[in-house]
Coordinates of C-alpha atoms and ligand atoms in Angstrom, one line a residue:
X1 CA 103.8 148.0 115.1
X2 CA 105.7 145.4 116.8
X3 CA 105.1 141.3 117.3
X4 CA 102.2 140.4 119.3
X5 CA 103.5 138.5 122.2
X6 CA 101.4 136.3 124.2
X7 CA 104.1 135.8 127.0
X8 CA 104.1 139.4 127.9
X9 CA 100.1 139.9 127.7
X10 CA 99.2 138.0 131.3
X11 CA 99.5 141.1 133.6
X12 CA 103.0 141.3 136.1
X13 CA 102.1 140.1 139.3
X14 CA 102.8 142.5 142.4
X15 CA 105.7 142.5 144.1
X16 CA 107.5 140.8 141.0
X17 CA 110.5 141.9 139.8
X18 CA 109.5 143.3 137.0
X19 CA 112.4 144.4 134.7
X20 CA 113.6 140.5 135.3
X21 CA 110.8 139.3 134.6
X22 CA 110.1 140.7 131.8
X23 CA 113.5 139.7 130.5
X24 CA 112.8 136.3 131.3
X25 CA 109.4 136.4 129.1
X26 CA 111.1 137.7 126.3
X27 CA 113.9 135.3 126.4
X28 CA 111.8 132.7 126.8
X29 CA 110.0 133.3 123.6
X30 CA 112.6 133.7 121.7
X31 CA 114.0 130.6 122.7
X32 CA 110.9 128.5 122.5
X33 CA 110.4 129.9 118.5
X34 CA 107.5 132.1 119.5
X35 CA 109.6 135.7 118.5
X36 CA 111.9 134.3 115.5
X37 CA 114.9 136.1 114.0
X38 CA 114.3 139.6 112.8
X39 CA 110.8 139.7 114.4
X40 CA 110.2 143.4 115.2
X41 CA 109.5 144.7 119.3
X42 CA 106.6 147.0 120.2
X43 CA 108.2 150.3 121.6
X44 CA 109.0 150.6 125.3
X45 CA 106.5 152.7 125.3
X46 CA 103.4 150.4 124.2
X47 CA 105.3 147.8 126.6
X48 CA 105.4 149.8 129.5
X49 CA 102.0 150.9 128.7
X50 CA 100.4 147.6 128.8
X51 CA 102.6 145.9 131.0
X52 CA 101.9 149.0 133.7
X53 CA 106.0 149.5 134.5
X54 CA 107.6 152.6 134.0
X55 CA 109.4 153.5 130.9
X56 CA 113.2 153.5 132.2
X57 CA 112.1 149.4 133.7
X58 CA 110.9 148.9 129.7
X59 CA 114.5 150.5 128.6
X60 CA 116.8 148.6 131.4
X61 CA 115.2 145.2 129.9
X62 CA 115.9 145.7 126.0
X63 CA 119.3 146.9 127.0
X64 CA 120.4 144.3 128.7
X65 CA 118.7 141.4 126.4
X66 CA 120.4 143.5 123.6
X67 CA 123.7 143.1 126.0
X68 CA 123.0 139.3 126.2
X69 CA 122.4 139.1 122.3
X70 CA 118.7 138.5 121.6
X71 CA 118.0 141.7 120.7
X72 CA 119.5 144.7 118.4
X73 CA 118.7 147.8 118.4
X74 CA 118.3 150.4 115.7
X75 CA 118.3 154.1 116.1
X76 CA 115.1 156.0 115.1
X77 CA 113.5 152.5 113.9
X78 CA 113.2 149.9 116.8
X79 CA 113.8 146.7 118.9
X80 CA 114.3 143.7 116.7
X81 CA 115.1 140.0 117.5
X82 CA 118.7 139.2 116.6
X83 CA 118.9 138.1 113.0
X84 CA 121.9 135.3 114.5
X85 CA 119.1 133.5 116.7
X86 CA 118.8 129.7 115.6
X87 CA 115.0 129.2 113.7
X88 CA 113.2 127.2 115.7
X89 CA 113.1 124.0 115.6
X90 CA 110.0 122.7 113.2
X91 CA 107.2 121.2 115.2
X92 CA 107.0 117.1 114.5
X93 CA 104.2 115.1 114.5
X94 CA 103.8 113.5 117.7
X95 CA 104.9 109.8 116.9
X96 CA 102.0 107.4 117.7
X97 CA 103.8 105.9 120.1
X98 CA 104.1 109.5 122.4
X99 CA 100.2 109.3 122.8
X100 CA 99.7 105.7 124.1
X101 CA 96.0 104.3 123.4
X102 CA 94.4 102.5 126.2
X103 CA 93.3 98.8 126.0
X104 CA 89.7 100.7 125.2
X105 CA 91.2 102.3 122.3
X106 CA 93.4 99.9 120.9
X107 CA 90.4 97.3 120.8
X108 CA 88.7 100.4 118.9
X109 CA 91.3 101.1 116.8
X110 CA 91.1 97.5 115.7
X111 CA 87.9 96.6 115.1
X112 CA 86.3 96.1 112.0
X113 CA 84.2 98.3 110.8
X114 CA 81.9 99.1 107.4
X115 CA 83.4 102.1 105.6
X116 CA 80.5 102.7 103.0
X117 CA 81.1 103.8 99.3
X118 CA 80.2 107.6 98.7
X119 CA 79.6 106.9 95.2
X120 CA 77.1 104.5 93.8
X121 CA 78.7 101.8 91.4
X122 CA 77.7 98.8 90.0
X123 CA 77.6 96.8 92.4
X124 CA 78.5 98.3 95.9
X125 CA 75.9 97.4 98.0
X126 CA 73.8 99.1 100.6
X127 CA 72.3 102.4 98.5
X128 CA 68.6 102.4 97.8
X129 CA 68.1 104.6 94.5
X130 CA 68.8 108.1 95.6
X131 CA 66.6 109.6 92.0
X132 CA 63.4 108.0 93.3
X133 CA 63.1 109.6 96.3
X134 CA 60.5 112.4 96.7
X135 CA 62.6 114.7 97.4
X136 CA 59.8 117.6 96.4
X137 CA 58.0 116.2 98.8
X138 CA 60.3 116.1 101.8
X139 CA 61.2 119.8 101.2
X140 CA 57.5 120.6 101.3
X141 CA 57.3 118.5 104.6
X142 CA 60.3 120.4 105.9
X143 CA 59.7 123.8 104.8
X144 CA 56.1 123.4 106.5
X145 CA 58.1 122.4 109.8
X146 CA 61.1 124.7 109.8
X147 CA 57.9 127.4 109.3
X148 CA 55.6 126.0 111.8
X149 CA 57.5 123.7 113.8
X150 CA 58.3 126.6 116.5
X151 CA 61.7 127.3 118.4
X152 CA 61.2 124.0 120.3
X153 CA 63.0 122.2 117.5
X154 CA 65.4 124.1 117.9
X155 CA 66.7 123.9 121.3
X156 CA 67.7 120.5 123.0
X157 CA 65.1 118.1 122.7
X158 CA 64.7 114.4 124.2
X159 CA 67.3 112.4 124.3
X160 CA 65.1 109.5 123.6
X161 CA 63.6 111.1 120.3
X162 CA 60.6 113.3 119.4
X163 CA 57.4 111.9 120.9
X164 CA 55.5 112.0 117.5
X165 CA 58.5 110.0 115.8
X166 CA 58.8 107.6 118.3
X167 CA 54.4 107.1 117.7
X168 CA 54.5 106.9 114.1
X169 CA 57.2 104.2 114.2
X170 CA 55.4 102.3 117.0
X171 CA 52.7 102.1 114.6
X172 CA 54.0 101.6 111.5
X173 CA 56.0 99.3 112.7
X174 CA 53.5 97.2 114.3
X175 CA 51.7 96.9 110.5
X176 CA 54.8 96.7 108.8
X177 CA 56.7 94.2 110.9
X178 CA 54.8 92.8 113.5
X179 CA 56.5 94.6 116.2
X180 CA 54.3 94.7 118.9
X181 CA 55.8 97.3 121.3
X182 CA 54.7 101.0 123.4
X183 CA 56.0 104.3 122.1
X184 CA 57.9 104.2 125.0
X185 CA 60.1 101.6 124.4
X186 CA 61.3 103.1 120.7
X187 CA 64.2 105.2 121.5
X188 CA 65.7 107.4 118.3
X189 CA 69.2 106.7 117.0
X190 CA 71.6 108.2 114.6
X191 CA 72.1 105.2 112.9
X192 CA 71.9 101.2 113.6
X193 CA 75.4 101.3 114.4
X194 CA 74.9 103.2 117.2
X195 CA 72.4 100.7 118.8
X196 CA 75.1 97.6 117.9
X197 CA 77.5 99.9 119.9
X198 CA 75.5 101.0 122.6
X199 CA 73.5 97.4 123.5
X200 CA 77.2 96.1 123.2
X201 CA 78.9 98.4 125.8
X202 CA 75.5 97.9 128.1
X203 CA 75.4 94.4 127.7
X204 CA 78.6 93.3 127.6
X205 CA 81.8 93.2 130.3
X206 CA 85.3 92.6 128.8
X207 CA 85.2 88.8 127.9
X208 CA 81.8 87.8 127.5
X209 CA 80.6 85.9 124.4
X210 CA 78.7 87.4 121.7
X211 CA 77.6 85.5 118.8
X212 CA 77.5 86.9 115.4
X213 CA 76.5 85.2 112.0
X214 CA 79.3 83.7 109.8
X215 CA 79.7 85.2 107.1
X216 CA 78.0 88.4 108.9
X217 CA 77.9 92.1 109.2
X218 CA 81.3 93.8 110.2
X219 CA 79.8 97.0 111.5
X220 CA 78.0 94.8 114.0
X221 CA 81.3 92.5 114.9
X222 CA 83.1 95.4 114.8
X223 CA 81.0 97.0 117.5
X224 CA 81.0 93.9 119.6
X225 CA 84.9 93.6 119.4
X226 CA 85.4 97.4 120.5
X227 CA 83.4 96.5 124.0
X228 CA 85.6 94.1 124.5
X229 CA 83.7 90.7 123.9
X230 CA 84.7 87.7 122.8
X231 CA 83.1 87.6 119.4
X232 CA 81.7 83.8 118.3
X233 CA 81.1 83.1 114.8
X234 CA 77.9 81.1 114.4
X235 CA 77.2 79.8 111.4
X236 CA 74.3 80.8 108.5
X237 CA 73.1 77.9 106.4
X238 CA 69.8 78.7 103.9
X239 CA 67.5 78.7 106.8
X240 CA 69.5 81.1 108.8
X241 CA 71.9 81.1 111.8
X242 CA 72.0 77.6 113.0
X243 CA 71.3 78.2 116.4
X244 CA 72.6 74.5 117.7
X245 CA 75.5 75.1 116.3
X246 CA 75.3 78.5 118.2
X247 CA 74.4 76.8 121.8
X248 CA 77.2 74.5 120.9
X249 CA 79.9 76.7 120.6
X250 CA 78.8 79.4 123.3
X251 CA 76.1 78.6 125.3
X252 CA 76.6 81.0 127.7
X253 CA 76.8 84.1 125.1
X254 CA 75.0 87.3 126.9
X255 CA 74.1 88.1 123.2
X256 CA 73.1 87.4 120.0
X257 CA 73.6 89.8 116.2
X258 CA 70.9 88.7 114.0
X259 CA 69.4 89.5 110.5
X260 CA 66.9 87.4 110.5
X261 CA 64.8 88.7 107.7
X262 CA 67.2 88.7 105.0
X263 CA 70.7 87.6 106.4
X264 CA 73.5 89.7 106.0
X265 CA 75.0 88.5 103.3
X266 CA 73.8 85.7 102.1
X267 CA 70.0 86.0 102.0
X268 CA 68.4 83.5 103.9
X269 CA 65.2 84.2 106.0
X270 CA 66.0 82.6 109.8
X271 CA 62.9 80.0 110.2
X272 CA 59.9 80.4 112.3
X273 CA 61.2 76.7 114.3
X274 CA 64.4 78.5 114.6
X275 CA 63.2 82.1 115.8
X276 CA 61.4 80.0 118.8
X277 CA 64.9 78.2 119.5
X278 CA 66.5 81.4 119.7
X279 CA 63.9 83.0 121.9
X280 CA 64.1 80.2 124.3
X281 CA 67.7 79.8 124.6
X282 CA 68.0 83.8 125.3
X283 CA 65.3 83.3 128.1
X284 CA 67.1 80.3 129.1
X285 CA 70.6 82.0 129.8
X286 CA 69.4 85.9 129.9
X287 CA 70.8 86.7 126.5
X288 CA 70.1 89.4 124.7
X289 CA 69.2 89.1 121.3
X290 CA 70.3 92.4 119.0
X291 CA 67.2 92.1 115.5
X292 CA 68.8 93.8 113.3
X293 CA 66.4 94.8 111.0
X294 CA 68.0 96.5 108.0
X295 CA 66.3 96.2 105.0
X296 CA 63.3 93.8 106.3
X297 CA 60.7 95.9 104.8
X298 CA 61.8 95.3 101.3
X299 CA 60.7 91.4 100.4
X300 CA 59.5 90.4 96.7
X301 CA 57.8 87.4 97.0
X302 CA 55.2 86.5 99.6
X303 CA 54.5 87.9 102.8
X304 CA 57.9 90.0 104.8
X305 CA 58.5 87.7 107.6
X306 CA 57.8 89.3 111.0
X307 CA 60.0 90.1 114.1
X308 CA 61.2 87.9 116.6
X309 CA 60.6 91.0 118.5
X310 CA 56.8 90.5 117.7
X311 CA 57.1 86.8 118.7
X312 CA 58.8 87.6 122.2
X313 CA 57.1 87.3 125.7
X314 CA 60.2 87.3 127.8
X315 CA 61.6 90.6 127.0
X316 CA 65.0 89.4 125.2
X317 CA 64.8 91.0 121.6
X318 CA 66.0 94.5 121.0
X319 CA 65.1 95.5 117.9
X320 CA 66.9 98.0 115.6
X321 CA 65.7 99.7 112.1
X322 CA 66.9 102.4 110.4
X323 CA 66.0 105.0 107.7
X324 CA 69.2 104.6 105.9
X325 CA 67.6 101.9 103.6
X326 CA 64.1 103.4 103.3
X327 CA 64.4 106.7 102.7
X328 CA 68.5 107.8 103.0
X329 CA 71.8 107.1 104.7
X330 CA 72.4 110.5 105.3
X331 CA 69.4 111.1 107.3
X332 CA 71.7 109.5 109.7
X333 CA 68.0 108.5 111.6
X334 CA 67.3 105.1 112.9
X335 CA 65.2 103.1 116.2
X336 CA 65.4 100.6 118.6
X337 CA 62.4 99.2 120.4
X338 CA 63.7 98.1 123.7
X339 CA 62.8 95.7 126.3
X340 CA 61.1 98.0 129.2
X341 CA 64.1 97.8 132.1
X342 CA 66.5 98.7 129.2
X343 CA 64.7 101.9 128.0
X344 CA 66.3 103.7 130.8
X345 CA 70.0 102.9 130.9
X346 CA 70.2 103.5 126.8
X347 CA 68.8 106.7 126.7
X348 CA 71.4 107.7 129.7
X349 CA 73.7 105.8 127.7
X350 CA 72.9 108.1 124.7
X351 CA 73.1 111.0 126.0
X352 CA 76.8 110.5 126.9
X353 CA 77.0 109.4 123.3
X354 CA 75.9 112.7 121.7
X355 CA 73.2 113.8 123.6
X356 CA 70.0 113.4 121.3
X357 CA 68.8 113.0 117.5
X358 CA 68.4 116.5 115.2
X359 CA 65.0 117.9 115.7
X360 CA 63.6 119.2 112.7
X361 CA 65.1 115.8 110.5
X362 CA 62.7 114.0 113.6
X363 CA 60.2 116.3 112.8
X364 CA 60.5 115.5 109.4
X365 CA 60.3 112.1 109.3
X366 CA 57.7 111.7 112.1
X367 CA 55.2 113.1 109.2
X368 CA 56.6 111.2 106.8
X369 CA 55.6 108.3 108.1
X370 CA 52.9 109.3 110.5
X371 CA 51.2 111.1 107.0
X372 CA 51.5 107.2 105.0
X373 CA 54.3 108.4 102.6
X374 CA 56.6 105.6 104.0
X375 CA 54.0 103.3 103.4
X376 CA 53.5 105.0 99.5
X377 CA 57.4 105.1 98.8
X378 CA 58.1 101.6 100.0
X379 CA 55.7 100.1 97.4
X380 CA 57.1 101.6 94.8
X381 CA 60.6 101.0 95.8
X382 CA 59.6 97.3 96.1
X383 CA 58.3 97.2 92.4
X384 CA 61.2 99.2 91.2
X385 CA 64.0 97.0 92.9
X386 CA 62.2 94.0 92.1
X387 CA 62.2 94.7 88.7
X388 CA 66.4 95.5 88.8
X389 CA 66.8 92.7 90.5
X390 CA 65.1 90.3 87.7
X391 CA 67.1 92.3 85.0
X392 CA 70.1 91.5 87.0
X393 CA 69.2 87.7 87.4
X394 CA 68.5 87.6 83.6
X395 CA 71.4 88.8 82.5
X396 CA 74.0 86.9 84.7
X397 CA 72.0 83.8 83.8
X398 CA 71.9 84.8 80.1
X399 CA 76.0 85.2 80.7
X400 CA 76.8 82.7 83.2
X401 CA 74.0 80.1 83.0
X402 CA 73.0 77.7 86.0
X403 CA 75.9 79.7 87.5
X404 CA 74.7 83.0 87.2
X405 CA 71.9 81.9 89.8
X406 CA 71.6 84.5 92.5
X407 CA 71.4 83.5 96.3
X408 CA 68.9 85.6 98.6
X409 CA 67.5 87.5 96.0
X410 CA 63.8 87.0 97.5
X411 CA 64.4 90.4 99.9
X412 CA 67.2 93.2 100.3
X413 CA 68.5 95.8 98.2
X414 CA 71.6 93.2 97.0
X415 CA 72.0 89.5 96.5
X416 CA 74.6 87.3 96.3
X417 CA 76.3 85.2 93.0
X418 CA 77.7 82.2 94.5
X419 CA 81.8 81.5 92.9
X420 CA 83.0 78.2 93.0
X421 CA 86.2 80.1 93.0
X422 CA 89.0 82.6 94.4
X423 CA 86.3 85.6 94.5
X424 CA 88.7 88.4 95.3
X425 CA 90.2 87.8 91.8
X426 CA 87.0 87.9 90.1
X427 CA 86.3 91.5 92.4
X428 CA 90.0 93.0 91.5
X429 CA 89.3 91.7 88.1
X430 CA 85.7 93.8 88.2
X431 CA 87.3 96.3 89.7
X432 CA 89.9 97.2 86.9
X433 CA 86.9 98.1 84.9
X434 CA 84.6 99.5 87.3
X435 CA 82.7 97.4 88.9
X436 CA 83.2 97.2 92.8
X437 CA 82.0 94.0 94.2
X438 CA 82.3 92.5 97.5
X439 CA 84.0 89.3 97.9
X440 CA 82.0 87.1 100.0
X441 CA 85.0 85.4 101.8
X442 CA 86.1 89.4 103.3
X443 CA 82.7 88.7 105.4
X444 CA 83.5 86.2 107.1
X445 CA 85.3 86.4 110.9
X446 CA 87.1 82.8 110.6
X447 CA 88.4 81.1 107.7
X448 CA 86.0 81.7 104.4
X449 CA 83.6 78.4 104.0
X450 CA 81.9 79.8 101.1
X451 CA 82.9 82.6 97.9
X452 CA 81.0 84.8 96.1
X453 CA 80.4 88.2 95.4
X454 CA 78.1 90.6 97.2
X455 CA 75.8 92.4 94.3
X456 CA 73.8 95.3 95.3
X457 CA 71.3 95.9 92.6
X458 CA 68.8 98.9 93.8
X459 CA 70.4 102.0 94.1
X460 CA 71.7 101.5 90.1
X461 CA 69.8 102.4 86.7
X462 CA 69.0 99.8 83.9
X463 CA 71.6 101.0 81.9
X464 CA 74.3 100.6 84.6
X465 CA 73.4 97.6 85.2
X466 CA 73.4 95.7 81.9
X467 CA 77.0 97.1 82.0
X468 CA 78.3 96.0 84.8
X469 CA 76.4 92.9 84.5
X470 CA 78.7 92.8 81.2
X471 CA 82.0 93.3 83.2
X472 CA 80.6 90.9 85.8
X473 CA 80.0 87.8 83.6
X474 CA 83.5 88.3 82.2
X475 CA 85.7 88.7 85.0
X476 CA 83.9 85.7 86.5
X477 CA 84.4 83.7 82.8
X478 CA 88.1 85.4 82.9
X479 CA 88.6 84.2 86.5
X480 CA 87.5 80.6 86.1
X481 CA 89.4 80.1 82.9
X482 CA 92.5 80.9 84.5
X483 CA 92.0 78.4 87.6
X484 CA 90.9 75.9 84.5
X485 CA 94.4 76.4 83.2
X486 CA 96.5 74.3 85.6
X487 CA 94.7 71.7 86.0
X488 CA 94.5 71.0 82.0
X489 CA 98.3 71.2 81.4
X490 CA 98.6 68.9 84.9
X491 CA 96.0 66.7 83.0
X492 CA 98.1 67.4 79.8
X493 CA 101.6 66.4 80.9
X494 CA 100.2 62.9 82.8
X495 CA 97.6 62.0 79.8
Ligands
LIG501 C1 73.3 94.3 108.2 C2 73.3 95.8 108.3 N1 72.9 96.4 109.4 C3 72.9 97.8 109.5 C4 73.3 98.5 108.4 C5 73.5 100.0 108.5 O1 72.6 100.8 109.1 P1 73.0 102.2 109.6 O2 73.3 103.1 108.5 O3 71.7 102.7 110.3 O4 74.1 102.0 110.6 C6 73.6 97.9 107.3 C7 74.1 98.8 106.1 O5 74.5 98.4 105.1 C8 73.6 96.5 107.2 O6 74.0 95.9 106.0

């Protein structure tokens, strides 16, 4: 058997001449690496065969690329490629620089963006507790789909969601959050992400303002950076964004990244007085404002604030949720309830993006909810994280006293421990022994007006978190010794 070679498989065209052409295919892959040193020929035979050219046209070509070198031949055994070729040249990387990005790209390629842990650790923040999840139950609602569900969820379905998904959140929703909206306007994403990205790149030309909160979410500022905007920190004080301060700085912004249930990081819930600023300043200059609703559902004392979506008559909110806090990331499910004239151009908008969400994980979920097990699992996630939450509290004030004091710790699956010091020494600190915290002053878009660390406290067991509460308290203790240290010897040397 000899080499396969590609360059002499495309047929000879008529009228070619063939015996130099198929010289010149040969040559050419040796040359170009393809047929290496001491690769072995097919007969002329098989070549003439394939290539349809007589035997003695086969024969004149390995003779005379066996006269020019490239080939020897061996009696009774066969055509081989000349053991003194050079080896080809190894194939380099392309250097960056070889595939220029566009402006598009680079601005992509340098965003911010949230790379999320895989593994939950005390304290990475974000995972709701993975063991409590009915997962018997979900494989009962799925097997019953997969069995039932027919070949339609299967094939391509809508790109703006399964109808019975897009009902059960209009409704649950509307309980749940005070969203007040027509199944028509919820529209099915892969992830919240995806409706920062997409309201961004609708929304936005090259050089508008966008306001995000500071310190805030850099998945969101990330997304608002890649469509080219000019990103405007606003920022959070314990009632929220401060939305004068926000009119001040940009008052011509075409849109708005809010948390306002539970701010992203720090806690606060945005105040009604506020919500109605905010509402009237979007009608005002036709801004949109992007409710990011990410763990709203999950408050431990009093009533869940509603939506500003609920509170909205002029069609400026658009509203995103997502499963990845209430049921699990991986789901890789989540909504946005739209204003009506922008239903249209984000679903067309989708579909470019990757066409629609997974049917039978709609499926899925549309029972889920539409059956009242979202409504069953959340109160028992609430009582569960609540009680983590107060074992965390106690122990970090048992360790740290006034100081161990937690920020936002009313809502959310993490809360914050406010550091009168450098809090990336206190997280390397952690780290070494491992416990992954988030320095509050990474959060932050401008220069860092407040330190702490971000402590997520749901997704971990009891045990693990008297632990790394342990690890915590010290690295904090270890942290502010050490800035103690100067100052005494300063005071030291002058008293
Ligand atoms: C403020 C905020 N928004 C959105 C998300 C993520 O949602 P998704 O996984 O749907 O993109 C997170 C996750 O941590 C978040 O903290």
């Amino acid at each position: 058997m000899g080499a396969f070679l590609p360059s002499l498989e495309e047929p000879l065209r008529p009228g070619e001449r063939r015996r130099g052409e198929i010289e010149r295919r040969i040559r050419g892959a040796i040359l170009a690496g393809a047929l290496s040193a001491g690769v072995r020929l097919p007969s002329t035979r098989t070549l003439a065969r394939e290539l349809h050219v007589s035997r003695t046209t086969a024969e004149e070509a390995f003779g005379q690329l066996a006269a020019e070198g490239y080939l020897v031949r061996r009696v009774g055994d066969g055509t081989y490629v000349s053991a003194s070729m050079p080896a080809p040249r190894p194939r380099r990387a392309s250097p960056l620089s070889a595939l220029p990005l566009s402006g598009r790209g680079r601005a992509l390629a340098r965003a911010p963006a949230c790379v999320d842990a895989v593994r939950v650790l005390p304290f990475r923040a974000a995972h709701p507790d993975y063991q409590a999840f009915p997962a018997a139950l979900w494989n009962r609602l799925q097997n019953r789909r997969a069995r039932h569900g027919g070949a339609g969820l299967l094939g391509y379905g809508e790109a703006e969601g399964l109808r019975a998904l897009r009902e059960a959140l209009a409704g649950h929703l509307a309980t749940s959050r005070g969203v007040r909206c027509d199944p028509s306007q919820v529209v099915v994403l892969s992830s919240s992400q995806q409706g920062f990205d997409l309201a961004a790149r609708l929304v936005l030309d090259p050089g508008d303002e966008a306001w995000v909160e500071e310190p805030g979410y850099p998945g969101a500022r990330g997304a608002l950076a890649a469509a080219g905007a000019r990103v405007v920190p606003v920022p959070v004080d314990e009632r929220g964004i401060d939305v004068a301060a926000g009119i001040r700085l940009a008052p011509r912004a075409r849109l708005a990244h809010l948390t306002p249930s539970h701010q992203y990081p720090l806690g606060s819930a945005l105040t009604l007085e506020r919500r109605l600023a905010l509402l009237a300043w979007a009608e005002r200059e036709g801004a949109l404002l992007v409710e990011d609703d990410y763990d709203g559902e999950y408050r431990y004392g009093g009533r869940a604030t509603a939506s500003i979506q609920g509170l909205d008559r002029g069609g400026r909110v658009l509203y995103l949720g997502t499963f990845t806090k209430v049921l699990f990331p991986s789901l890789r499910l989540a909504w946005a309830v739209l204003p009506e004239g922008l239903v249209e151009p984000f679903v067309q908008a989708r579909r470019l993006q990757d066409g629609q969400p997974p049917g039978l994980s709609q499926a899925v979920a549309a029972d889920f909810v539409g059956e009242g097990h979202l409504g069953a699992h959340l109160r028992r996630m609430r009582a569960l994280y609540a009680e983590r939450r107060d074992l965390l509290e106690g122990l970090l004030r048992a360790a740290l006293g006034e100081a161990g004091r937690l920020l936002g710790a009313e809502a959310g699956l993490h809360a914050v421990l406010p550091l009168a010091g450098d809090d990336a020494e206190v997280a390397r600190r952690a780290a070494e022994r491992g416990v992954e915290v988030v320095p509050l002053s990474t959060l932050f878009a401008g220069p860092p007006t407040a330190r702490g660390l971000v402590l997520g406290y749901a997704g971990l067991s009891p045990d693990a978190i008297r632990a790394g509460s342990e690890v915590l308290a010290r690295a904090v203790e270890a942290a502010a010794a050490r800035e103690r240290r100067p100052a005494a010897r300063s005071r030291g040397s002058t008293g």
